[in-house]
Coordinates of C-alpha atoms in Angstrom, one line a residue:
M1 CA 0.0 0.1 -0.1
P2 CA 1.3 3.4 -0.8
E3 CA 2.2 6.1 1.6
M4 CA -0.9 8.8 1.6
N5 CA -0.6 12.5 1.7
V6 CA -3.1 15.0 3.5
L7 CA -5.4 15.0 0.7
G8 CA -6.0 11.4 0.6
G9 CA -3.9 10.7 -2.9
E10 CA -0.6 9.1 -3.0
L11 CA 2.4 10.5 -1.4
E12 CA 4.2 12.8 -3.9
K13 CA 8.1 13.8 -3.5
C14 CA 9.2 16.7 -1.7
S15 CA 12.4 17.1 -3.1
D16 CA 15.1 15.4 -4.7
D17 CA 17.8 18.3 -4.6
P18 CA 18.4 18.6 -1.7
M19 CA 17.3 15.1 -0.9
T20 CA 15.3 15.2 1.8
G21 CA 13.1 12.7 4.0
W22 CA 13.2 10.4 7.1
F23 CA 14.5 7.7 4.8
R24 CA 16.6 10.1 2.3
D25 CA 14.4 9.0 -0.6
G26 CA 12.9 12.5 -1.5
T27 CA 9.4 12.0 0.3
C28 CA 7.9 12.8 3.8
A29 CA 7.3 9.1 4.6
T30 CA 7.7 8.4 8.0
A31 CA 8.2 5.3 10.4
P32 CA 8.2 4.4 14.1
G33 CA 11.6 5.4 14.4
D34 CA 11.2 8.9 13.2
V35 CA 10.9 10.5 16.6
G36 CA 10.4 14.0 15.1
S37 CA 8.1 13.0 12.5
H38 CA 9.2 14.7 9.6
T39 CA 6.1 14.6 7.7
I40 CA 5.7 18.4 6.5
C41 CA 6.9 19.3 2.9
A42 CA 7.8 22.7 3.6
V43 CA 9.4 25.6 1.3
M44 CA 11.8 27.4 3.2
T45 CA 11.7 30.8 3.8
R46 CA 14.2 33.2 5.5
E47 CA 11.7 33.8 8.4
F48 CA 11.1 30.2 9.0
L49 CA 14.8 29.1 8.9
E50 CA 15.5 32.4 11.5
H51 CA 12.6 30.9 13.6
Q52 CA 14.2 27.4 13.5
A53 CA 17.4 28.4 14.7
G54 CA 16.0 30.4 17.3
I55 CA 14.2 27.4 18.7
G56 CA 17.5 25.4 18.5
N57 CA 16.7 23.8 15.2
D58 CA 19.8 24.9 12.9
L59 CA 18.6 24.0 9.2
V60 CA 21.0 26.2 7.4
T61 CA 24.3 24.6 8.7
P62 CA 25.4 21.6 6.5
M63 CA 25.7 18.2 8.6
P64 CA 27.2 15.6 6.3
E65 CA 27.4 13.1 8.9
Y66 CA 23.6 13.1 8.7
Q67 CA 23.4 13.8 4.8
F68 CA 22.2 17.1 5.9
P69 CA 23.1 19.8 3.1
G70 CA 21.8 22.8 5.0
L71 CA 19.0 24.6 3.7
Q72 CA 18.6 28.2 2.2
P73 CA 15.3 30.1 1.0
G74 CA 13.3 28.2 -1.6
D75 CA 14.5 24.8 -0.5
R76 CA 12.2 22.1 -0.1
W77 CA 12.4 19.9 3.0
C78 CA 10.6 17.4 5.2
V79 CA 10.3 19.1 8.5
T80 CA 8.9 17.8 11.9
V81 CA 5.3 18.5 12.4
R82 CA 5.8 20.0 16.0
N83 CA 8.5 22.6 14.9
W84 CA 6.5 23.2 11.7
L85 CA 3.5 23.9 14.2
L86 CA 5.4 26.0 16.7
A87 CA 6.5 28.2 13.7
H88 CA 2.7 28.6 12.9
Q89 CA 1.7 29.4 16.6
D90 CA 4.8 32.2 16.4
G91 CA 3.6 33.4 13.1
A92 CA 6.7 32.2 11.1
A93 CA 5.2 29.1 9.5
A94 CA 6.7 28.3 6.1
P95 CA 4.7 27.4 3.1
L96 CA 3.8 23.5 2.5
V97 CA 3.0 21.4 -0.6
L98 CA -0.1 19.5 0.7
A99 CA 0.6 16.5 -2.0
A100 CA 4.0 15.9 -0.7
T101 CA 2.9 16.3 3.3
H102 CA 2.6 12.9 4.9
H103 CA -1.4 12.2 6.0
S104 CA 0.0 11.5 9.7
A105 CA 0.6 15.3 10.1
L106 CA -3.1 15.4 10.4
E107 CA -3.0 13.8 13.8
V108 CA -1.1 16.9 15.1
V109 CA -2.2 20.0 12.5
S110 CA -5.5 20.3 10.9
L111 CA -6.1 20.1 7.2
R112 CA -7.8 23.4 7.4
T113 CA -4.7 25.0 8.9
L114 CA -2.7 23.3 6.3
E115 CA -4.3 24.5 3.3
T116 CA -3.8 28.0 4.4
Y117 CA 0.0 27.7 3.7
A118 CA -0.6 25.5 0.7
V119 CA 1.5 26.4 -2.6
D120 CA 2.3 24.6 -5.7
V121 CA 5.8 24.9 -6.2
P122 CA 7.5 24.0 -9.4
D123 CA 10.2 21.7 -9.8
D124 CA 12.6 24.6 -10.9
P125 CA 11.3 27.9 -9.1
G126 CA 14.0 29.7 -10.7
G127 CA 11.5 30.5 -13.5
L128 CA 9.3 32.4 -10.8
A129 CA 11.9 35.5 -10.5

């Protein structure tokens, strides 16, 4: 059975560049070992990255030992549902891709809240400039 997204469809890839996901397979699929529940496919913004750094979650500094390249605005990345929710509560939530957000995120955040931040991001956002 395929992994499902918050819309009830098959979970789509979040990002191959940088390669994201608990399994580093490009999706926000999860498993019992994924303690933080990296299930939200977020599009990084400067404000979100600064907020995460402020709560002790440095998403900018590369950590090769965890296959983590360091992120910059515009990157898509599977973030933990609780940290995303905290950013939402603090007014700094990142936009997200619903089709690439794992259905288990709904255990913590309502679909209505997620839909508020939904964006449809092309594979190459450079063309949006």
